[in-house]
mmCIF file of C-alpha atoms in Angstrom:
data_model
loop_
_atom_site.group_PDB
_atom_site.id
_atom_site.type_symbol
_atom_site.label_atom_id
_atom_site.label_comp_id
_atom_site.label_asym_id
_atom_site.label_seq_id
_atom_site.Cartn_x
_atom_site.Cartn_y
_atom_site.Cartn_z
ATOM 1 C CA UNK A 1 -17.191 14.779 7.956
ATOM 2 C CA UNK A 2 -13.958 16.219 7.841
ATOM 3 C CA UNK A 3 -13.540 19.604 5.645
ATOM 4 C CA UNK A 4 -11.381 18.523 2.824
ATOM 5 C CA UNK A 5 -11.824 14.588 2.593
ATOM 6 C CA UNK A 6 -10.649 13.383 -0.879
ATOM 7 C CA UNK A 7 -12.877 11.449 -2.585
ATOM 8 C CA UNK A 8 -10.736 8.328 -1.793
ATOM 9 C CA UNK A 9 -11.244 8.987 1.901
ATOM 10 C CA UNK A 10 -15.347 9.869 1.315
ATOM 11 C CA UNK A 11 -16.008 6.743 -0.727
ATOM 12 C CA UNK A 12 -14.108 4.774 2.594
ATOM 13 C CA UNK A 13 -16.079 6.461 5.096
ATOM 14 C CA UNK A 14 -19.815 5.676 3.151
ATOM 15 C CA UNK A 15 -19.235 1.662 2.225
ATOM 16 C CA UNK A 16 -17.833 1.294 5.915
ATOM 17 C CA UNK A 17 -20.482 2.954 7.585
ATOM 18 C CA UNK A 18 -22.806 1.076 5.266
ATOM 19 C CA UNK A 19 -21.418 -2.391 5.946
ATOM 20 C CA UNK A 20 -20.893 -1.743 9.681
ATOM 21 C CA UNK A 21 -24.916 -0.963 10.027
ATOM 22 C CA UNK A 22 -25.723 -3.878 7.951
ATOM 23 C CA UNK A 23 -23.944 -6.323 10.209
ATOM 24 C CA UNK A 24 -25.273 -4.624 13.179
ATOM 25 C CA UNK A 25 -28.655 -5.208 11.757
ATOM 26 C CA UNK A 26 -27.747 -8.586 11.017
ATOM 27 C CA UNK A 27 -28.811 -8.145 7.519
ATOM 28 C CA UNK A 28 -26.793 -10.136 4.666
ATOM 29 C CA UNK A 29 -25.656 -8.454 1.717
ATOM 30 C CA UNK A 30 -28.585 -10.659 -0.124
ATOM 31 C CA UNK A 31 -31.411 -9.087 2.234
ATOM 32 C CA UNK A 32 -30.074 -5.761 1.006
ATOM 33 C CA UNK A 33 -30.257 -6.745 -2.536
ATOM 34 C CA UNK A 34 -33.514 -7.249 -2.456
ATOM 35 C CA UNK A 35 -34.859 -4.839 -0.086
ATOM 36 C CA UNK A 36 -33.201 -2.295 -2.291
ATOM 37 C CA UNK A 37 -34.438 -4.039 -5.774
ATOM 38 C CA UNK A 38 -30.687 -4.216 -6.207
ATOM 39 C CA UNK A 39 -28.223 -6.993 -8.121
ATOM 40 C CA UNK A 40 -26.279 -8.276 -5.296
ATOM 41 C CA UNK A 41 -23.215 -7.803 -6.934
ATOM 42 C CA UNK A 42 -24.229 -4.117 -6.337
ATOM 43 C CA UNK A 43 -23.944 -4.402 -3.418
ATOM 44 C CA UNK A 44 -20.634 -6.336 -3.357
ATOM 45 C CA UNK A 45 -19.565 -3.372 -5.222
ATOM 46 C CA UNK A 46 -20.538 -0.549 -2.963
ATOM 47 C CA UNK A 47 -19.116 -2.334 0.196
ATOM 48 C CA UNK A 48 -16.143 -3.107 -1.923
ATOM 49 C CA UNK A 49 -15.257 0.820 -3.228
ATOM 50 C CA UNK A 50 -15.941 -0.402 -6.335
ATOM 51 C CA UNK A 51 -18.365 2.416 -6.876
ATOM 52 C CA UNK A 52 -19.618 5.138 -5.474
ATOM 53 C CA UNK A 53 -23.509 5.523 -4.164
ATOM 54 C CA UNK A 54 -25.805 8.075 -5.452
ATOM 55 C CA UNK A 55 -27.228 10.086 -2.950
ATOM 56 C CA UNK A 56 -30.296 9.233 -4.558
ATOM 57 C CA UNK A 57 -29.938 5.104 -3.748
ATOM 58 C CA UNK A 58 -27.889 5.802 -0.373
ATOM 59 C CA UNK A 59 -31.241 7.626 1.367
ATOM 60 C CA UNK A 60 -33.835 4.625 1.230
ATOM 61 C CA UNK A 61 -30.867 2.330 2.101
ATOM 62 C CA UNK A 62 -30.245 4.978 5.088
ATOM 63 C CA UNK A 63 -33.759 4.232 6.201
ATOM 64 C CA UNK A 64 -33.909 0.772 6.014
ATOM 65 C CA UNK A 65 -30.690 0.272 7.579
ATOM 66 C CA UNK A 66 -31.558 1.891 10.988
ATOM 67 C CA UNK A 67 -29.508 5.091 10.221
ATOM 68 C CA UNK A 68 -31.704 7.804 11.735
ATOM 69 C CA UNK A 69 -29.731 10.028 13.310
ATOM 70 C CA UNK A 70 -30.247 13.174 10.886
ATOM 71 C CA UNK A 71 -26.412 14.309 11.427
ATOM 72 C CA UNK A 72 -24.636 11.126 11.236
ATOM 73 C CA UNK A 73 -27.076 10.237 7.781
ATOM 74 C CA UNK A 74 -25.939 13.877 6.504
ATOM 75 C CA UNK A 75 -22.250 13.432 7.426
ATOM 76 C CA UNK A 76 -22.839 10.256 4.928
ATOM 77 C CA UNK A 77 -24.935 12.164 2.143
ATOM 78 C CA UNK A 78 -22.175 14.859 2.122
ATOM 79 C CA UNK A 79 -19.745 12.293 2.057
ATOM 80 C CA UNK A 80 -21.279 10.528 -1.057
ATOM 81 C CA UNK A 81 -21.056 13.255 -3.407
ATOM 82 C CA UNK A 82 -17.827 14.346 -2.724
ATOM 83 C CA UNK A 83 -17.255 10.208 -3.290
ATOM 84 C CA UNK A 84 -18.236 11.505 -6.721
ATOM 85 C CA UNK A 85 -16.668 14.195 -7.990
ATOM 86 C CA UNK A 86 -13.769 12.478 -9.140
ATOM 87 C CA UNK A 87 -13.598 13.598 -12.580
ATOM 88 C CA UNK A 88 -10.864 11.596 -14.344
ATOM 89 C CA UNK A 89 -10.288 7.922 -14.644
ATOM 90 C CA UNK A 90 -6.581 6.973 -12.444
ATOM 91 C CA UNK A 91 -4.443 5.518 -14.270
ATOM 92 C CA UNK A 92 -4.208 2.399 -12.163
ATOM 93 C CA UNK A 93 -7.679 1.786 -13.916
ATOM 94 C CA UNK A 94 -6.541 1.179 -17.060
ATOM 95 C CA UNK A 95 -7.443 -2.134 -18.702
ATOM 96 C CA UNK A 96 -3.410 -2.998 -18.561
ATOM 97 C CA UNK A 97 -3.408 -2.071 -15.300
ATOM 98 C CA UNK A 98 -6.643 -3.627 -14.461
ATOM 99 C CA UNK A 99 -5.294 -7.053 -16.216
ATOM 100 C CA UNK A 100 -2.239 -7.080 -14.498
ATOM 101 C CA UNK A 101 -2.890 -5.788 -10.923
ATOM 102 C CA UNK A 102 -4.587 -7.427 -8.253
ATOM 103 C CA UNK A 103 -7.676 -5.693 -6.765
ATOM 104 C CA UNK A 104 -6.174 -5.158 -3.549
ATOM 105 C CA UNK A 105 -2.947 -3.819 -4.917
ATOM 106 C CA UNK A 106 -5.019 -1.928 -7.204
ATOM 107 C CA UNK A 107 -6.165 -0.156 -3.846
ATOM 108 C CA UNK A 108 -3.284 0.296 -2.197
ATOM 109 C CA UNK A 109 -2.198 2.343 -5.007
ATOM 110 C CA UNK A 110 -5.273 4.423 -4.452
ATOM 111 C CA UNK A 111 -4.839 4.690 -1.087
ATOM 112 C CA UNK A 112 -0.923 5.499 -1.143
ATOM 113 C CA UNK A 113 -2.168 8.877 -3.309
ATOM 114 C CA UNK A 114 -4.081 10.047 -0.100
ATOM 115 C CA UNK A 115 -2.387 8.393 2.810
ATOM 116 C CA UNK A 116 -0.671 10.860 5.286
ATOM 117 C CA UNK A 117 1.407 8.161 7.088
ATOM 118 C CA UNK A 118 2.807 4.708 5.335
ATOM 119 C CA UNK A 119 4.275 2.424 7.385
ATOM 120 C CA UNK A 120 6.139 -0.370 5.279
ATOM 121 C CA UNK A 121 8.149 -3.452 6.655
ATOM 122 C CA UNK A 122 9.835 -5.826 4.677
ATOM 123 C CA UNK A 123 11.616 -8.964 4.491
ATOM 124 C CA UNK A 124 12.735 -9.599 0.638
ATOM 125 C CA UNK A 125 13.148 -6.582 -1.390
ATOM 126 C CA UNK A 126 12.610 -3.122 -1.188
ATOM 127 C CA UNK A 127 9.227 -1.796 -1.412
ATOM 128 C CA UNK A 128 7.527 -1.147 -4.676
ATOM 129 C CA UNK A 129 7.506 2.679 -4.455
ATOM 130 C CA UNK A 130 10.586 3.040 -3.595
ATOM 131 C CA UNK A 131 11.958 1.025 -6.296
ATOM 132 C CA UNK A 132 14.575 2.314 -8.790
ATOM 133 C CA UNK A 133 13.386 1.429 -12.625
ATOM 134 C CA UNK A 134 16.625 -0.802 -12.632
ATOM 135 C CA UNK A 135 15.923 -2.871 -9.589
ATOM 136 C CA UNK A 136 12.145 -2.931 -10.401
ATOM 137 C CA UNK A 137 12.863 -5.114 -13.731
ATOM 138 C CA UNK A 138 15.384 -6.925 -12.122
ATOM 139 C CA UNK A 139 13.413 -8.459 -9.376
ATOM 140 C CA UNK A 140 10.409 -8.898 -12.068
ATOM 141 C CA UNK A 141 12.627 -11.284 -13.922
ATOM 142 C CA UNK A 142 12.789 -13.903 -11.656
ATOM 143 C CA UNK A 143 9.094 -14.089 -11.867
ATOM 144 C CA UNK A 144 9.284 -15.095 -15.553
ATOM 145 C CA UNK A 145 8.047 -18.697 -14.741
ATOM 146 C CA UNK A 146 4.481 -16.935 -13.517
ATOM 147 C CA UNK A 147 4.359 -13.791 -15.639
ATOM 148 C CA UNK A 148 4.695 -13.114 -19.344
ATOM 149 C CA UNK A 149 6.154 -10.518 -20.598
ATOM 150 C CA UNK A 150 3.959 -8.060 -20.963
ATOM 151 C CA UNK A 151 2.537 -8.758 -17.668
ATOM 152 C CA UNK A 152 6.151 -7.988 -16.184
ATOM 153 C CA UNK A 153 6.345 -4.957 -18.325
ATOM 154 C CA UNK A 154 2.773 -3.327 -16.850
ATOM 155 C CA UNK A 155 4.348 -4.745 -13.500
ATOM 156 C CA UNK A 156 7.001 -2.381 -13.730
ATOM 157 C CA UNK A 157 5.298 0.329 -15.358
ATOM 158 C CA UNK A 158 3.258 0.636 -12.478
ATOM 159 C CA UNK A 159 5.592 0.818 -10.111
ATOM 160 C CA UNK A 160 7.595 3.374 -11.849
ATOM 161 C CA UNK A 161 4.113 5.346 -11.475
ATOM 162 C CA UNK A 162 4.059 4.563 -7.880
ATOM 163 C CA UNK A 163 7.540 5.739 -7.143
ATOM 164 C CA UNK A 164 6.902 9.580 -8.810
ATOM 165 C CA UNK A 165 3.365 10.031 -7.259
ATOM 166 C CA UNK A 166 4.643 9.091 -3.712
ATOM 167 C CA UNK A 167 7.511 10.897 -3.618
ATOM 168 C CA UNK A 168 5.960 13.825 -5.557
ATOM 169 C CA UNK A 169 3.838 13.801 -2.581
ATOM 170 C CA UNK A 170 7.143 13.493 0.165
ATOM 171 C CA UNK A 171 6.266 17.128 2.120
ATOM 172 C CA UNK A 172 2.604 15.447 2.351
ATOM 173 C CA UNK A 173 3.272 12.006 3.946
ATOM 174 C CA UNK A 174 5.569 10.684 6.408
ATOM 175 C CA UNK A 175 6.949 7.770 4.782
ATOM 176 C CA UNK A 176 8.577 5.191 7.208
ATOM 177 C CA UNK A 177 10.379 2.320 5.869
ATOM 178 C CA UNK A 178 11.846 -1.145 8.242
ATOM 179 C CA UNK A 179 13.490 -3.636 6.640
ATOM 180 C CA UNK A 180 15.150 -7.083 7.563
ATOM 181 C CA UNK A 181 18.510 -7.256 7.148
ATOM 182 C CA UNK A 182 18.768 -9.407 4.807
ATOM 183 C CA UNK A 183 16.908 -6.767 2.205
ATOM 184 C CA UNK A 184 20.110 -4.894 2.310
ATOM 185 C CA UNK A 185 22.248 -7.365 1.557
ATOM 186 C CA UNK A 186 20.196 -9.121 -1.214
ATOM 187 C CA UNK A 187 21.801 -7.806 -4.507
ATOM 188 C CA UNK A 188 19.062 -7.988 -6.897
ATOM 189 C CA UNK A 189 20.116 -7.099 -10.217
ATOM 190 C CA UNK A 190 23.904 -7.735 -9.442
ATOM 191 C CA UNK A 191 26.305 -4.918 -7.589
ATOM 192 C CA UNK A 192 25.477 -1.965 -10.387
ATOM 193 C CA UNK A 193 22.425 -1.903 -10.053
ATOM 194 C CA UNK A 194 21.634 -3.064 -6.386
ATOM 195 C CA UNK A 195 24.225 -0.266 -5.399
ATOM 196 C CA UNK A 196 22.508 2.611 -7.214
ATOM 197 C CA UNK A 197 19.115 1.213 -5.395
ATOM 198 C CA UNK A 198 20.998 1.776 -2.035
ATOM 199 C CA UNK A 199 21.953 5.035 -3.216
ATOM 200 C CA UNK A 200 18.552 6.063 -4.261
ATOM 201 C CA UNK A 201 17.180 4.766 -0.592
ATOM 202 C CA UNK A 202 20.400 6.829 1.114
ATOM 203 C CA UNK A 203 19.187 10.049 -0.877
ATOM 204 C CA UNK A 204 15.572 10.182 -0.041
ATOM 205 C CA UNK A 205 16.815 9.681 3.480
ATOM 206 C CA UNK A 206 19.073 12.787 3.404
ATOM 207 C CA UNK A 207 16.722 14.817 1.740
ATOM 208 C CA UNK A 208 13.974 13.873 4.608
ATOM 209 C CA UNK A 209 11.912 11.801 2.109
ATOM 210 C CA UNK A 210 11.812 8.577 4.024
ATOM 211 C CA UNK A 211 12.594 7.279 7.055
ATOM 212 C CA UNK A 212 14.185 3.976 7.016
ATOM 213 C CA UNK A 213 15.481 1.145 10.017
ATOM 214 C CA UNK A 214 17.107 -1.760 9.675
ATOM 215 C CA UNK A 215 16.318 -5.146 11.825
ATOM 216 C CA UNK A 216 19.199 -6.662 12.070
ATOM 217 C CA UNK A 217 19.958 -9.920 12.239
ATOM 218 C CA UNK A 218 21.075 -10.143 15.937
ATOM 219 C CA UNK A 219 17.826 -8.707 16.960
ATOM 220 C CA UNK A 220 15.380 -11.300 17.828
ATOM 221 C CA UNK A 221 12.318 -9.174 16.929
ATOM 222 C CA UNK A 222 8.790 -11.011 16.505
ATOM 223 C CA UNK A 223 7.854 -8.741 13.528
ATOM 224 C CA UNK A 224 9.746 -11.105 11.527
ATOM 225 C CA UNK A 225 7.305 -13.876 11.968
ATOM 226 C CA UNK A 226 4.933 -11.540 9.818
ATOM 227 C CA UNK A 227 4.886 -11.627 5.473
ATOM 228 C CA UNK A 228 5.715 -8.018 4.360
ATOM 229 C CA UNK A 229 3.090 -5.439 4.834
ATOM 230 C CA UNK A 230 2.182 -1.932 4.652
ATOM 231 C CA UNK A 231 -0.112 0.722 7.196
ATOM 232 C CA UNK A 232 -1.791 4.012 5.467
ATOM 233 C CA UNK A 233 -3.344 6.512 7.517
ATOM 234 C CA UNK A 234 -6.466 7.389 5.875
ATOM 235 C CA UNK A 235 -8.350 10.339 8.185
ATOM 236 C CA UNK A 236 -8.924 8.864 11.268
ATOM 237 C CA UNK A 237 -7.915 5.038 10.934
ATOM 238 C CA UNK A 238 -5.563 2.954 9.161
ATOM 239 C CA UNK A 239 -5.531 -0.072 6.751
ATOM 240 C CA UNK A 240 -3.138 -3.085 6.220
ATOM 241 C CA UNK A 241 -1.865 -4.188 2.731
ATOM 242 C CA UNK A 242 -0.495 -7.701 3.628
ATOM 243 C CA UNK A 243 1.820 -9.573 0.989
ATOM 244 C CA UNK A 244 2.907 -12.953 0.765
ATOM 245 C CA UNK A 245 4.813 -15.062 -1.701
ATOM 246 C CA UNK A 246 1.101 -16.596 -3.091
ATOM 247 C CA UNK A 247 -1.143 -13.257 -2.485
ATOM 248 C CA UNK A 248 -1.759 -10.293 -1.057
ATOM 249 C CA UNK A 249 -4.897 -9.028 0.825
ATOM 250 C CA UNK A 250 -6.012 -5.502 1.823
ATOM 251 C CA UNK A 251 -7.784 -5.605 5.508
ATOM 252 C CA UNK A 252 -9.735 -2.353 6.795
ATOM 253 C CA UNK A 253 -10.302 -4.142 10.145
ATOM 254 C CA UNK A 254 -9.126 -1.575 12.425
ATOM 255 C CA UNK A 255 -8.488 -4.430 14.986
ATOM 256 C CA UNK A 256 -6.014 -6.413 13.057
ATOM 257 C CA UNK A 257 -4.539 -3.253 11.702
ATOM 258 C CA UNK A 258 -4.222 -1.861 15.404
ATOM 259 C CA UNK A 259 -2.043 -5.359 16.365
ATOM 260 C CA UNK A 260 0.156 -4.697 13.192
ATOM 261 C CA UNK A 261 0.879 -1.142 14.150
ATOM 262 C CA UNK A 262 1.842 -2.342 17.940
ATOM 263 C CA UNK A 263 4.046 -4.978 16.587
ATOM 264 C CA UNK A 264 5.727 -2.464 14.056
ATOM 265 C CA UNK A 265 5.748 0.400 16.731
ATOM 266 C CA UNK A 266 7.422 -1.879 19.624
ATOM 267 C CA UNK A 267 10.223 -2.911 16.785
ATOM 268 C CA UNK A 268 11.110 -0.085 15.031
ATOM 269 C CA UNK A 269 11.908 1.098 18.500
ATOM 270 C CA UNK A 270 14.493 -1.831 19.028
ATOM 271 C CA UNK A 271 15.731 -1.625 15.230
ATOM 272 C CA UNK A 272 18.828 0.010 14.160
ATOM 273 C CA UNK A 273 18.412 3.795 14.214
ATOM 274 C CA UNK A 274 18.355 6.061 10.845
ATOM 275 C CA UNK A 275 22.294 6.995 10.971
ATOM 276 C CA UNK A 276 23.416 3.157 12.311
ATOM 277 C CA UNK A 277 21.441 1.996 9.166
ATOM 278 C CA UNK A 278 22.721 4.567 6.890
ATOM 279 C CA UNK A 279 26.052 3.706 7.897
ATOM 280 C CA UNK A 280 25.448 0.111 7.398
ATOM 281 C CA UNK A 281 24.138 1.002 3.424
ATOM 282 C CA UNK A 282 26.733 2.793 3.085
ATOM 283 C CA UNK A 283 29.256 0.403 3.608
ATOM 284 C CA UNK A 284 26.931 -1.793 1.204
ATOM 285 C CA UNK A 285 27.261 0.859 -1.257
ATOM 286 C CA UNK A 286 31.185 0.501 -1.431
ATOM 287 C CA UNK A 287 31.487 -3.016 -0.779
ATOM 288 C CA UNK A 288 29.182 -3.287 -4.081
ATOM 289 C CA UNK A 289 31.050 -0.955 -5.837
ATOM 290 C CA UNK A 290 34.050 -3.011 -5.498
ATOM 291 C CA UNK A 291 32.627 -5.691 -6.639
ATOM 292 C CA UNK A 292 31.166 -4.491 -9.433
ATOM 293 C CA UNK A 293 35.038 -2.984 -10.651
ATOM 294 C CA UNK A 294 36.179 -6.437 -10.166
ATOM 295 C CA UNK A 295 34.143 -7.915 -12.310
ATOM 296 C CA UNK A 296 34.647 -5.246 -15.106
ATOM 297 C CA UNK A 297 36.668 -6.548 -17.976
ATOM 298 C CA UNK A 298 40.589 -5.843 -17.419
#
């Protein structure tokens, strides 16, 4: 195991290791159950993240799942407890949060706090941790139709949360942000307040926060056939946080994450570089500011 694994990272490395010896067994998750005298919605749980195994359960299940190699079932032992050491409930937990969150966003949030790359693309709005307060209620308005209010208001809340953990964390992850075009030019929450977003974005590029690219749209780039999605780097793999206008979906499949990252690796190559797109925001910034004095009161 590698020295220093969070317990994020441990948890990850047991219920995958589990899961990928119980499907090379060709056990089901029910044959586990009741080998183990277990509920199978322990199970679910385990191979979820949902919890964390006790050393104490994870040795018989060791046994009976094959795993006899006496380094690799140490590697997992070691991994367990330090899977349990966390010693405060996140705040993503909350019952709010928990009510208002999906499950797989709910993880993505966990995994953005131990990430060491994010790779985000999107097509309508700017991502949610690098949302200003302003444009983060803005664009949760037009969802009133689907959310109450309070669910709008925990909606925003935790993405406020999001947006100071991340970037509290800036000199710790490379953050690396593509966009369509048409994100840029979308002015959610009118010029004001889309124009201070672009500000905010132009800053934490200066400052070597973020790394952003534009895809233009004169750049016939396949990427765009994809919903908005995200890649952390957690240890030695990554994950995919996919999002769509219905759902989202969290997908550990290092396969399907692997064709993501090629597709996202062989565009941000062809996008617009870092200074051509802060140029281009730029010019955003003032044609937005224009608008907004013309629309002042004279």
């Amino acid at each position: 195991m590698t020295e220093g694994d969070s317990p994020t990272i441990a948890r990850r490395r047991v219920r995958l290791a589990l899961r990928e010896a119980r499907e090379r067994a060709k056990l089901t998750q029910v044959q586990v159950a009741e080998a183990m005298e277990w509920s199978h919605s322990k199970v679910i749980r385990i191979e979820n993240g949902d919890v964390s195994i006790s050393t104490n359960d994870l040795r018989p299940l060791l046994a009976y799942l094959g795993i006899k190699d006496k380094t690799v079932a140490a590697d997992l032992l070691a991994a367990a407890r330090i899977a349990r050491t966390r010693q405060q409930k996140a705040w993503y937990q909350a019952p709010e949060f928990r009510d208002t969150l999906t499950d797989d966003l709910r993880k993505l949030i966990e995994y953005e706090g131990d990430a060491s790359e994010i790779r985000s693309y999107s097509i309508y709005y700017i991502p949610g941790p690098l949302q200003t307060p302003d444009y983060a209620t803005a664009l949760m308005a037009r969802y009133e139709d689907e959310l109450s209010e309070e669910q709008r208001r925990w909606r925003i809340e935790a993405r406020k949360k999001r947006r100071e953990a991340l970037l509290a964390r800036s000199s710790e992850v490379q953050i690396l942000l593509m966009v369509d075009e048409s994100v840029l030019r979308r002015t959610v929450g009118g010029p004001a307040v889309f124009a201070a977003q672009l500000r905010d974005l132009r800053k934490h590029s200066e400052d070597g926060s973020i790394r952003v690219r534009m895809v233009p749209f004169s750049l016939d780039a396949s990427v765009t056939n994809n919903a908005s999605f995200d890649l952390l780097k957690l240890g030695e793999g990554e994950v995919l946080y996919r999002e769509t206008g219905l759902g989202d979906e969290m997908i550990e499949d290092q396969g399907t994450a692997a064709k993501h990252r090629a597709r996202w690796d062989r565009v941000w190559q062809e996008a617009a570089d870092e200074a051509d797109t802060i140029q281009f925001i730029e010019r955003r910034i003032k044609d937005l500011e224009r608008a907004d004095t013309d629309r002042q009161p004279r």
